[in-house]
XYZ file of C-alpha atoms in Angstrom:
631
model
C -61.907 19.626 -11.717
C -60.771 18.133 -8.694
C -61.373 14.570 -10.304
C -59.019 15.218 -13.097
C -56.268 16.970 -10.884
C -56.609 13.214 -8.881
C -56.190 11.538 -11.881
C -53.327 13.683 -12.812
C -51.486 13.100 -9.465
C -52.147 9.024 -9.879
C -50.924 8.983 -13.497
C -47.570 11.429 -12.332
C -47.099 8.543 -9.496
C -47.120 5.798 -12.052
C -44.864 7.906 -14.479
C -42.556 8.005 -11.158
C -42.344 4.560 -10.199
C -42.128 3.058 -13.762
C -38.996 5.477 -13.928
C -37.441 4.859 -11.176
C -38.155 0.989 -11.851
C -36.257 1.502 -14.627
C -33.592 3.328 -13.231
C -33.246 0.384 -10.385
C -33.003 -2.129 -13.127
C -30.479 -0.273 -14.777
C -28.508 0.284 -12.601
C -28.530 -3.155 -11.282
C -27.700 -4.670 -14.968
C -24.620 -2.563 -14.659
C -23.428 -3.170 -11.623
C -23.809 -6.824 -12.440
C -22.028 -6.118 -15.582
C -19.243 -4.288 -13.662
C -18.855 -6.887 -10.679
C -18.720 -9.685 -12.879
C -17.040 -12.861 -11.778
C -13.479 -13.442 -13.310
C -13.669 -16.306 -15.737
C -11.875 -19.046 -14.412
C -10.718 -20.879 -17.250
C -8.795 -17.572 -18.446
C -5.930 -18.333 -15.695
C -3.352 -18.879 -17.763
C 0.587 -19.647 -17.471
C 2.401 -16.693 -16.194
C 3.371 -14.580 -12.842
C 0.961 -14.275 -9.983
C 1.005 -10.454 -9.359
C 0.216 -9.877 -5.706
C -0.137 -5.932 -5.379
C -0.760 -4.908 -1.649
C -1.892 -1.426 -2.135
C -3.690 -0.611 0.733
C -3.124 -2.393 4.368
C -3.493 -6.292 5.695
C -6.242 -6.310 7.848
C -8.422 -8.914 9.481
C -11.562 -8.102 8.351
C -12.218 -5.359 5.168
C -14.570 -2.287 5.905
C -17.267 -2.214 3.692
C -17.004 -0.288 0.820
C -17.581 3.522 0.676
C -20.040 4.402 -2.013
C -18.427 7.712 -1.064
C -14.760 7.335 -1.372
C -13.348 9.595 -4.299
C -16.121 12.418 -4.490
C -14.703 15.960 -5.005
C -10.997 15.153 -4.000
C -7.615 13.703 -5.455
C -7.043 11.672 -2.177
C -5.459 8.248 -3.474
C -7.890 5.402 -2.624
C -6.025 2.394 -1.122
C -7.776 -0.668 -0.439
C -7.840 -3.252 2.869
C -6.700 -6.814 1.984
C -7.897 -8.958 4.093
C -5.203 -11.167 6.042
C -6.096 -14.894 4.848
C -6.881 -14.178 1.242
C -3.488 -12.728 0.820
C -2.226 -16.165 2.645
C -4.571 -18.393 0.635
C -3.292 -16.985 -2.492
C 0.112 -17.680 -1.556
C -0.403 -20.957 -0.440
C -2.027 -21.687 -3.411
C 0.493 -20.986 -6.125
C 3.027 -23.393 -4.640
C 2.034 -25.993 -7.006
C 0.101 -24.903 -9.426
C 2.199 -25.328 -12.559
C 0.646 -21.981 -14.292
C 1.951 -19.592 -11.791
C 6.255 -19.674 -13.163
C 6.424 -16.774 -10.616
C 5.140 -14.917 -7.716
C 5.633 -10.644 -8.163
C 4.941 -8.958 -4.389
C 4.106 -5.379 -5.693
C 4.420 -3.344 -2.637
C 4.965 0.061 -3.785
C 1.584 1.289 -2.139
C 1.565 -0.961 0.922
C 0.661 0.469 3.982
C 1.126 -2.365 6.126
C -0.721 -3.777 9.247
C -0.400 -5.107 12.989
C 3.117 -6.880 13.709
C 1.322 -10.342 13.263
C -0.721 -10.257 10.047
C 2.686 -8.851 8.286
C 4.793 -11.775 9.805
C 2.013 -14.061 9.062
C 2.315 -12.520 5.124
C 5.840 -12.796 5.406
C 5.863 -16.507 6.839
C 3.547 -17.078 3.622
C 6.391 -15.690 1.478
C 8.753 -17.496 3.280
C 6.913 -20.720 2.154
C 6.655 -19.997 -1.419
C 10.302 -19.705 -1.917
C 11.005 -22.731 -0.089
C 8.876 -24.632 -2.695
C 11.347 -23.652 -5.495
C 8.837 -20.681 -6.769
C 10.290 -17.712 -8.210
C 9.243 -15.168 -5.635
C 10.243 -11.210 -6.937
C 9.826 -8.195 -5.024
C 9.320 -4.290 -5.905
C 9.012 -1.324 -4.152
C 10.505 2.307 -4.592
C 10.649 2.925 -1.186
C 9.891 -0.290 1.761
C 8.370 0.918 4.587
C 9.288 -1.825 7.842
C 6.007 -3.439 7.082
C 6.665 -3.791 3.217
C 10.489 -5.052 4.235
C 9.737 -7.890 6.265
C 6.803 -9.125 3.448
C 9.916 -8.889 0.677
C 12.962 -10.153 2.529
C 11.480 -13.952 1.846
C 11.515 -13.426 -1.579
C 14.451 -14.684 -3.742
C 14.857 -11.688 -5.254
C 14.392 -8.112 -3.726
C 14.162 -4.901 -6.273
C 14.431 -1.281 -4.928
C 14.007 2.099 -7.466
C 17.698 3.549 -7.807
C 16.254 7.071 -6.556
C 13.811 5.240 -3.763
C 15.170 2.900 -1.032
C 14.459 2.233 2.273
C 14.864 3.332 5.975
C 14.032 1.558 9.045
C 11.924 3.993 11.677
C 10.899 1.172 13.996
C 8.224 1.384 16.405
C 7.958 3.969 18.550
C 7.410 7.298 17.887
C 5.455 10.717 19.888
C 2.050 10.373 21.346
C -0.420 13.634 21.153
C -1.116 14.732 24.765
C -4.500 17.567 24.892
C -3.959 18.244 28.531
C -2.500 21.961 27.482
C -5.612 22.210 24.747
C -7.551 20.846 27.337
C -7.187 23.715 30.451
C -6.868 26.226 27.353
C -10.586 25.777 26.368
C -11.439 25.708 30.038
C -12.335 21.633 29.658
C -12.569 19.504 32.671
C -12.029 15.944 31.765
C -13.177 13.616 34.353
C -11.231 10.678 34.455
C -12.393 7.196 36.228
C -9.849 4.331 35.927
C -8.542 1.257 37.364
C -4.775 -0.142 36.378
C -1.363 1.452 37.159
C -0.550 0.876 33.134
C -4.195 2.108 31.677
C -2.814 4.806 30.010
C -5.638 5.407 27.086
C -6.675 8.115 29.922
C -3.169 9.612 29.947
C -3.379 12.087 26.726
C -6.127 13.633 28.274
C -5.206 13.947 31.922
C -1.071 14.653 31.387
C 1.034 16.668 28.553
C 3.467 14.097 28.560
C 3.648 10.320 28.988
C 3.764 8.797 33.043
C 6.622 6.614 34.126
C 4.209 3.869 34.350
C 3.442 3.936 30.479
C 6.833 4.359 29.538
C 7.932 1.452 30.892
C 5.317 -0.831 29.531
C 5.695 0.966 25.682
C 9.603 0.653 25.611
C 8.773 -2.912 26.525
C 6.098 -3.759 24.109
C 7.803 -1.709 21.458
C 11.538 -2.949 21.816
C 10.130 -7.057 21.810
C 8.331 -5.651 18.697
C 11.363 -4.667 17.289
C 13.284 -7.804 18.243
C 11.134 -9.740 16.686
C 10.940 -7.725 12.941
C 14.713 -8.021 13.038
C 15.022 -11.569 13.786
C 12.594 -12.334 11.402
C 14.650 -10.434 8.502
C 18.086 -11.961 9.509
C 16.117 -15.446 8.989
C 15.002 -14.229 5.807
C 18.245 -12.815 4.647
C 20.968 -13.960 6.926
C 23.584 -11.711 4.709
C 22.025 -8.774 5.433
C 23.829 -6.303 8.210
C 20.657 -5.232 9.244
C 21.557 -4.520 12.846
C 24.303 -2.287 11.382
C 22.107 -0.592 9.229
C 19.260 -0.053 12.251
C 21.797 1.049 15.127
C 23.758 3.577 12.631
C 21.376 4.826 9.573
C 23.122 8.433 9.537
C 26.856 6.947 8.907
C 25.507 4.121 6.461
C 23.847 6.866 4.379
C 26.172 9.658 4.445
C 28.735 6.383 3.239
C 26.855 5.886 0.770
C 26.749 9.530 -0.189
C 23.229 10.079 0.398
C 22.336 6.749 -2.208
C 20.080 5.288 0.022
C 19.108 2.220 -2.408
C 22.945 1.877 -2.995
C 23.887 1.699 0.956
C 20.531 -0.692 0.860
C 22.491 -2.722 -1.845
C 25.841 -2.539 -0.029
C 24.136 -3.711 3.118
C 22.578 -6.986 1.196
C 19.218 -5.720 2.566
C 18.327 -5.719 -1.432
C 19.176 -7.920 -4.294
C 19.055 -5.422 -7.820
C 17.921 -1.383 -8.174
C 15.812 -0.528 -10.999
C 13.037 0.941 -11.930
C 9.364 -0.798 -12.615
C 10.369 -1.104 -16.648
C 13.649 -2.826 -15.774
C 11.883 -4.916 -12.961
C 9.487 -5.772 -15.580
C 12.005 -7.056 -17.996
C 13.201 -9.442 -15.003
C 9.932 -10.855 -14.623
C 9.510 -11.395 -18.657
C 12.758 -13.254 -18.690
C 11.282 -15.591 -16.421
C 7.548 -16.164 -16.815
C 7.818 -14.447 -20.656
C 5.722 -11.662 -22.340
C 2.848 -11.149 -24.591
C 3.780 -10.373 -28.362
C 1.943 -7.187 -28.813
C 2.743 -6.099 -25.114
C 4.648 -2.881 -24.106
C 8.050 -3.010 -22.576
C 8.057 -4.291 -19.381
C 4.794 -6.141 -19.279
C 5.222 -9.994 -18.637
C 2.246 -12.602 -18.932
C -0.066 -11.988 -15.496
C -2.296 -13.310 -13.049
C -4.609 -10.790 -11.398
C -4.609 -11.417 -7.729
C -8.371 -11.315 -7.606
C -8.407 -13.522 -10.465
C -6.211 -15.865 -9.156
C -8.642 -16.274 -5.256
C -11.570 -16.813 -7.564
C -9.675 -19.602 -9.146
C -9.196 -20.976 -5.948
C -12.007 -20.786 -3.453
C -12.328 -22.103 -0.204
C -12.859 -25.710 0.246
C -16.298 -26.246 1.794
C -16.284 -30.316 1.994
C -16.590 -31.862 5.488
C -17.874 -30.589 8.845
C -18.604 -27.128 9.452
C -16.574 -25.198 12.181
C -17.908 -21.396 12.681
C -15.953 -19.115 12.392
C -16.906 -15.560 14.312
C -14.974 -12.649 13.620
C -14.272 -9.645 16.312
C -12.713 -6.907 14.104
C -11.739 -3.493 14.632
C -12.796 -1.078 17.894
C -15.608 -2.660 19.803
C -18.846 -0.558 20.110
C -22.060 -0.249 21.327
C -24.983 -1.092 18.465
C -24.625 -2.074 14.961
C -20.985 -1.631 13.160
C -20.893 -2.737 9.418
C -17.508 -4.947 8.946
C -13.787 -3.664 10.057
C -15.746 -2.744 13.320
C -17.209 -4.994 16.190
C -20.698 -3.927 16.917
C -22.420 -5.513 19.843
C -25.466 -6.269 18.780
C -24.309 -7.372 15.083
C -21.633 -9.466 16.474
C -23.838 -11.335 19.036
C -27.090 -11.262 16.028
C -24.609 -12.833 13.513
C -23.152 -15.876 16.298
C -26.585 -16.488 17.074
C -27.962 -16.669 13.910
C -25.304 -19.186 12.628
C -25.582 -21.071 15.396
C -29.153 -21.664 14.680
C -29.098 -21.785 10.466
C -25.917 -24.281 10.774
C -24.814 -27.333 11.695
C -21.891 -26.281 13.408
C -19.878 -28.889 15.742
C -17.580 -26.327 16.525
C -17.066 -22.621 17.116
C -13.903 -20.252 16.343
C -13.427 -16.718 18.097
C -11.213 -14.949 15.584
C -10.569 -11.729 17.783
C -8.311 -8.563 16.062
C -9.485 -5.999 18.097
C -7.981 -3.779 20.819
C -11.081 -3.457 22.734
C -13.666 -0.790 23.490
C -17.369 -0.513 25.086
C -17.159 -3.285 28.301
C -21.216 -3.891 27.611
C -20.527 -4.491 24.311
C -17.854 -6.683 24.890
C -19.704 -8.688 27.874
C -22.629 -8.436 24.980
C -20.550 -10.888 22.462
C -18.743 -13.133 25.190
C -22.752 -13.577 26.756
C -23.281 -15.228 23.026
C -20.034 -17.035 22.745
C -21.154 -18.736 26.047
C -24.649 -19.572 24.461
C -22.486 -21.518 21.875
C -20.550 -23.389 24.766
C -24.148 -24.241 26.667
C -25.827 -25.883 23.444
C -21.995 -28.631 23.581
C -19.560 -26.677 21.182
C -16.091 -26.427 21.873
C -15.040 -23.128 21.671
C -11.385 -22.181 20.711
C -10.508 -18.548 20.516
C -7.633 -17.345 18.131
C -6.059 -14.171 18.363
C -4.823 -12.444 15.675
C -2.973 -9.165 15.229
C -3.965 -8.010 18.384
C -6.731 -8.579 21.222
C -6.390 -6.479 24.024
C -8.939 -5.176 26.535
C -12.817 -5.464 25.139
C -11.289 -8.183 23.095
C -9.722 -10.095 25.514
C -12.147 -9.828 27.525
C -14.442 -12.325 25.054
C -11.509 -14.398 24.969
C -12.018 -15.833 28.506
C -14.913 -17.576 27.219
C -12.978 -19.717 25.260
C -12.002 -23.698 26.327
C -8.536 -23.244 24.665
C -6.951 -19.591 23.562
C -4.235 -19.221 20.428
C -1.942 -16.412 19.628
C 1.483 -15.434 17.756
C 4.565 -14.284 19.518
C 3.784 -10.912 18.516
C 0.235 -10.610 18.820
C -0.827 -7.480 21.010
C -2.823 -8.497 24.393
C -3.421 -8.420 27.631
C -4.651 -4.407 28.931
C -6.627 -5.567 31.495
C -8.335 -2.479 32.864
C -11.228 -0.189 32.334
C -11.408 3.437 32.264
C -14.112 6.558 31.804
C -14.156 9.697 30.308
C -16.468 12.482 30.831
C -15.987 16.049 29.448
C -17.241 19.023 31.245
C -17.524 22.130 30.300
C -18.252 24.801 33.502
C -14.698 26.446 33.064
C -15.058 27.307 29.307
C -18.688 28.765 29.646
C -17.170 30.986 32.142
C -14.768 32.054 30.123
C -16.988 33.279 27.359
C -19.307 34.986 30.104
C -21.654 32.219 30.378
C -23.130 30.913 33.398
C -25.584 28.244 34.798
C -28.004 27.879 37.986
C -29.785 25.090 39.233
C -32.452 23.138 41.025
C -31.628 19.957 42.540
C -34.196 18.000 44.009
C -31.656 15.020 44.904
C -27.830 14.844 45.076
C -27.958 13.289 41.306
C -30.594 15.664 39.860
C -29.124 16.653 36.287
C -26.024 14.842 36.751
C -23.626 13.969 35.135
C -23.913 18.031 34.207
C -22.395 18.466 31.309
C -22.519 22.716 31.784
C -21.988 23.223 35.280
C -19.743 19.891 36.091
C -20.103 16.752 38.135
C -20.648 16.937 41.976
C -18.910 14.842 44.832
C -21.626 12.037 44.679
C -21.331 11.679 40.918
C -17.712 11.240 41.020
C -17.742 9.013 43.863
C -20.449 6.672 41.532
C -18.811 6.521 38.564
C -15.547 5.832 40.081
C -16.582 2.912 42.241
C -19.092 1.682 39.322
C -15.686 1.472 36.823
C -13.294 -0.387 39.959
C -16.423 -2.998 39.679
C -16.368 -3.278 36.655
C -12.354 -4.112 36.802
C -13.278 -6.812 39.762
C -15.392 -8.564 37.114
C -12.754 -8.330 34.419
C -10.117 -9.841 36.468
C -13.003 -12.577 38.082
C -13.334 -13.293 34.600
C -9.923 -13.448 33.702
C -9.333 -15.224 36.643
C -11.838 -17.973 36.467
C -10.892 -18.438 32.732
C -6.991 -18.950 32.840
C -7.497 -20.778 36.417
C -6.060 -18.117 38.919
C -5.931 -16.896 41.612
C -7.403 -13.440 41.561
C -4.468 -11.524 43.030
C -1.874 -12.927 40.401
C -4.615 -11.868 37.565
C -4.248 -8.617 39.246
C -0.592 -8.122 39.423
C -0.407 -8.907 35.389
C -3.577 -6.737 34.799
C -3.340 -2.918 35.740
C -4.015 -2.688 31.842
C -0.851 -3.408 31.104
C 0.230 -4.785 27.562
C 1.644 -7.596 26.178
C 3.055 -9.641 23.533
C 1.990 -12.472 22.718
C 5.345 -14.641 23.604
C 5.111 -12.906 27.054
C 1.587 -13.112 27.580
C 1.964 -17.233 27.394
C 4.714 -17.190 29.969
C 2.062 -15.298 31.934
C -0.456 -17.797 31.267
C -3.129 -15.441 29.581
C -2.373 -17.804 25.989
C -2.249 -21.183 26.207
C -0.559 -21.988 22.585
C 0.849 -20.554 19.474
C -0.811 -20.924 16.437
C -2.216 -18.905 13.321
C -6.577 -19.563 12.380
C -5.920 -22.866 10.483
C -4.307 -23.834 13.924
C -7.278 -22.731 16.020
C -9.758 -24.421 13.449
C -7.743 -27.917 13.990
C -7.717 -27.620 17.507
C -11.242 -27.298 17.050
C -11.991 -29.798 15.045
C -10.045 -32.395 17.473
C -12.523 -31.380 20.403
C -14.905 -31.615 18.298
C -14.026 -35.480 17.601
C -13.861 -35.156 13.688
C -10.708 -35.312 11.743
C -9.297 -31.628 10.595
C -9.060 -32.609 7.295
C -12.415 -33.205 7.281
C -13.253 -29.872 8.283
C -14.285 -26.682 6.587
C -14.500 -22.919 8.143
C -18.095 -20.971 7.948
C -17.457 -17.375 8.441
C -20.519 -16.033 10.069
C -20.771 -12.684 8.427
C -22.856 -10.942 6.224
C -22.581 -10.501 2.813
C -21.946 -7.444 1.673
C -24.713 -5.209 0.510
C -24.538 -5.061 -3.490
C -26.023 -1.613 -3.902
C -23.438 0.259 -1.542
C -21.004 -2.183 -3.976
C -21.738 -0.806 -7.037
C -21.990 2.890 -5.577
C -18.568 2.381 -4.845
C -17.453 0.590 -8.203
C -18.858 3.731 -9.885
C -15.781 5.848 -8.163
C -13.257 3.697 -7.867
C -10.110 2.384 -10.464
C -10.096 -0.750 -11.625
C -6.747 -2.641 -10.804
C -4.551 -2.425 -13.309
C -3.739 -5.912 -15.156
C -0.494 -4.854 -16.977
C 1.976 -3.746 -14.735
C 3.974 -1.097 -16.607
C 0.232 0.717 -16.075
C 0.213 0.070 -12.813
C 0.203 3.167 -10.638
C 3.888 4.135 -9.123
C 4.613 4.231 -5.508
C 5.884 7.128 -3.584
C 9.889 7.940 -2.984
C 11.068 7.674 0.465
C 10.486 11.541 0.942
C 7.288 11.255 0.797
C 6.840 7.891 2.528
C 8.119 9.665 5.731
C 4.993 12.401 4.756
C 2.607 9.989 5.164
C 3.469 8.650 7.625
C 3.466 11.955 10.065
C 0.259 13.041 8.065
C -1.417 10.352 9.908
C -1.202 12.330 12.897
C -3.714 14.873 12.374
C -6.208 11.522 11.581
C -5.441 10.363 14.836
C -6.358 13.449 16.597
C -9.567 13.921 15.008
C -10.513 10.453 15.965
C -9.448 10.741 19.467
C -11.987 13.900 19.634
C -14.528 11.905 18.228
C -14.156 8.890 20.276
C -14.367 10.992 23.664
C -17.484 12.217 22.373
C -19.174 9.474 21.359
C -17.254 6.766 23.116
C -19.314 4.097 25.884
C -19.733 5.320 29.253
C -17.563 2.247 30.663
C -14.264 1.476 28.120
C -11.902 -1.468 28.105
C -9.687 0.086 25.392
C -5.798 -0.235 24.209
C -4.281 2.928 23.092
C -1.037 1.406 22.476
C -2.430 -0.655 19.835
C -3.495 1.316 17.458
C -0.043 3.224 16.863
C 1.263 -0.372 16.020
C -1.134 -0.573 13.150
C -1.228 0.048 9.304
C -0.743 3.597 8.689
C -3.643 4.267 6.621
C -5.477 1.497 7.427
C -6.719 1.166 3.865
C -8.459 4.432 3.993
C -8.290 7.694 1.368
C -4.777 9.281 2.684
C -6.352 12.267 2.051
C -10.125 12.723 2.162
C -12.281 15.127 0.413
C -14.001 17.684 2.306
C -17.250 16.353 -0.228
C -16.920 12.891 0.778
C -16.817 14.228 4.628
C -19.441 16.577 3.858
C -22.023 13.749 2.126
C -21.142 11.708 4.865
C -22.153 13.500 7.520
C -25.722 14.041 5.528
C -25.875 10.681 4.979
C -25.398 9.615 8.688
């Protein structure tokens, strides 16, 4: 009996596997199916449509297989920074592209420099004599400064656009904080460090409102003089300095006082913008009104790859917050980041290596982690150029004083040179719910750091004098890097931010320049011509099972643009925006509970980023349940 119950079992097992073999195979044949490269050859003469929905970013997250279970949340995408340039760049001369459409009713924009960098792109088309035609039913800034280089610049007659600027309120839990009975320890070094200050103050020091109304107004500056190069008709400082009296002029017809104001060319909605584009580029016979002949975006970057001809430069990316560990792409993992320089270094024949850092810092050990492997590339003869993007502040310029040469924009975030700790306690709210603690303590550290009963004199006095060290060796670093003397490092430290035009004045950037700048400069040191040159991105491919999970759940971009989804009106642009609010709360919970012991972070930065940074606005409580199984 027992025999044939084992033989049952064994021939159960096989029914198993051969099932789920054929599941696996399935499942794989459709996926392929899905994910299917564009055919080439089917790019044919009409406009390029370039629709941003979702936020520029340096490096795309990976996709959720997640994203769209058990929830209406609208799923926008990340775009990442140089595709959207390459594809620009691209259609200059390529006879088949008779126009360039910048759909931007569901951008959600990115750091000051990618969107100028977008914006420059834009700026070149035109000048080449392409058609360039933009559409949104309500710009945010972002989406405004990508459009005013086009020729022509449509708004929806019941949209329009306002101009909010940076700036804006920062959430303070110091109240919350003595409320629950929470004792946040606090060890810093820098007059201007204020990522401790929302924890340690209900409102925002002196010291950090100086340094924001700084950062923010040259941030402002600079959007504005980029629009009145753009459109130099436009009575945009009017229209920023008295939006109340503009609107109320206008009657309350915002796209009308945006017409009035030359900050748009025509109003009309996507069939009439449609038309436009059909005049131009023309329209298929059997098409609906106010579809034109297309190019897919993702059509069009498969049509036009990345030349890979010449000598290879590496390129290593530094993306997103900078942690401890592994991070999958859109975040800067220690250990992956170091594994995946170390790895190219030894699987290619590199003769030169790009930092490409976007990243407003984080863990210091993870940070000293990648610029340890950045220096392994300088010890086996490399030159090593580092290029800032958007921003690279703290953690992340911290691995840029490994670099021979540094790059940056004008308005790339840097500098916050400081480090800070946080530790959460928890004495005061256990008393307050009748709960106490006692102890044994064989040594003046036994069970310290304690969490329950609080930190003693010895602990504070540690931590404190183990995070001023680790701000001596930021500013040696800085300091032996940029060639300075330690106490000037110092005085422009304190974790104070910059832009990028300052931060050159200062000395912390030597020149300004986007990637393909960096890559040249490379390529010089190197001693091979730049034309001769071709970027390897050391990253990993993306895994093609968590692809197809996610193909299964999300849209398929739309090819004909009358059935292209609509954006929002400028109501509920300003929603969105302020919705983000409650995201950044939950986060800033999170990241004081999970956060590295020792922090070189930038809290400034992140408010000056996309505003849904390509994420569901809205996410499921499913997709937050499953992920938390799943974790």
């Amino acid at each position: 009996m027992k025999l044939v119950k084992g033989a049952w079992k064994i021939l159960v097992a096989i029914k198993d596997g051969l099932v789920l073999i054929f599941m696996l195979l399935f499942f794989s044949t459709l996926f392929a199916l899905l994910s299917a490269r564009p055919n080439v050859a089917a790019i044919h003469d009409g406009a390029l449509v370039m629709a941003l929905d979702g936020a520029l970013v340096e490096q795309p997250e990976a996709p959720d297989p997640l994203a769209g279970l058990g929830g209406p949340g609208e799923i926008l995408k990340q775009h990442r920074v140089r595709d959207v340039v390459r594809a620009l760049d691209a259609a200059q001369d390529d006879g088949r592209v008779k126009a360039v459409v910048l759909d931007l009713d569901r951008f959600t924009g990115g750091y000051p420099a990618a969107v100028e960098e977008v914006s420059d792109a834009v700026a070149r088309l035109r000048a080449s004599g392409k058609p360039v035609l933009a559409y949104a039913t309500a710009y945010t800034d972002d989406a405004y400064l990508v459009a005013a280089s086009a020729s022509e610049v449509w708004v929806h007659p019941m949209g329009g656009t306002l101009f909010a600027g940076p700036g804006g309120s920062t959430l303070y839990y110091k109240g919350l904080l003595d409320w629950l009975g929470v004792n946040m320890h606090v060890y810093r070094v820098g007059t201007y460090k204020s990522a401790v200050e929302p924890y340690t103050r209900t409102e925002m020091s002196p010291a950090a409102r100086e340094a924001n109304e700084a950062l923010y107004g040259g941030i402002l500056s600079q959007w504005r003089d980029s629009v009145s190069r753009a459109r130099p008709k436009a009575r945009i400082a009017e229209f920023l300095a008295r939006p109340a009296e503009v609107v109320t002029g206008a009657r309350g017809d915002v796209s009308q006082a945006n017409l009035d104001y030359g900050l748009v060319d025509k109003t009309g909605d996507r069939l009439a913008f449609g038309r436009r584009v059909a005049e131009l580029v023309g329209a298929p016979a059997d098409a609906a009104a106010g579809n034109f002949h297309a190019i897919a975006m993702r059509d069009w970057l498969e049509a036009n790859p990345v030349d890979e001809a010449g000598d290879a430069i590496g390129i290593i990316t530094v993306a997103g917050e900078i942690i401890d560990g592994e991070a999958g792409p859109g975040t800067a993992g220690g250990d992956t980041v170091s594994r995946l320089l170390l790895k190219g270094l030894a699987e290619h024949r590199l003769r030169a290596l790009v930092v490409r850092i976007d990243s407003p810092g984080g863990s210091a050990l993870a940070s000293e982690q990648i610029r340890q492997a950045v220096l392994h590339a300088k010890a086996q003869g490399l030159p090593v150029v580092v290029s800032m993007g958007s921003v690279a502040a703290s953690g992340g310029y911290w691995i840029a004083t490994a670099g021979d040469v540094i790059f940056a924009e004008p308005n790339t975030i840097t500098g916050s040179i400081g480090i800070f700790g946080l530790l959460p306690t928890f004495e005061n709210t256990l008393e307050k719910i009748g709960v106490t603690t006692s102890s044994v303590r064989t040594t003046p550290l036994a069970g310290q750091p304690d969490l329950l009963a609080g930190t003693n004199e010895a602990t504070d006095t540690i931590l404190q004098s183990v995070i001023e060290n680790g701000y001596r060796r930021f500013i040696g670093l800085v300091a032996e890097a940029r060639n300075m003397p330690i106490e000037r490092v110092d005085a422009i430290a304190q974790g104070r931010v910059w832009l990028g035009g300052t931060a050159r004045q200062l000395g912390l950037v030597d020149r300004f320049g986007d990637l393909d700048a960096a890559i040249e400069e490379a390529a010089r040191r190197a001693e091979i011509e730049p034309e001769d040159a071709y970027p390897v991105y050391l990253e990993e491919p993306p895994s093609e099972w968590l692809q197809f999970l996610a193909s299964l759940t999300r849209e398929e971009d739309q090819d004909e643009w009358i059935d292209s989804p609509s954006g929002a009106d400028l109501a509920a642009r300003i929603a969105a925006d302020r919705r983000t609010v409650l995201t950044q709360a939950l986060a800033d919970a999170e990241r004081v509970g999970r956060g590295a012991a020792m922090q070189a972070r930038c809290i400034e930065c992140a408010a000056l980023g996309p505003m849904a940074s390509g994420r569901e606005t809205e996410p499921s409580l499913v997709r937050m349940l499953f992920a938390r199984l799943l974790r």
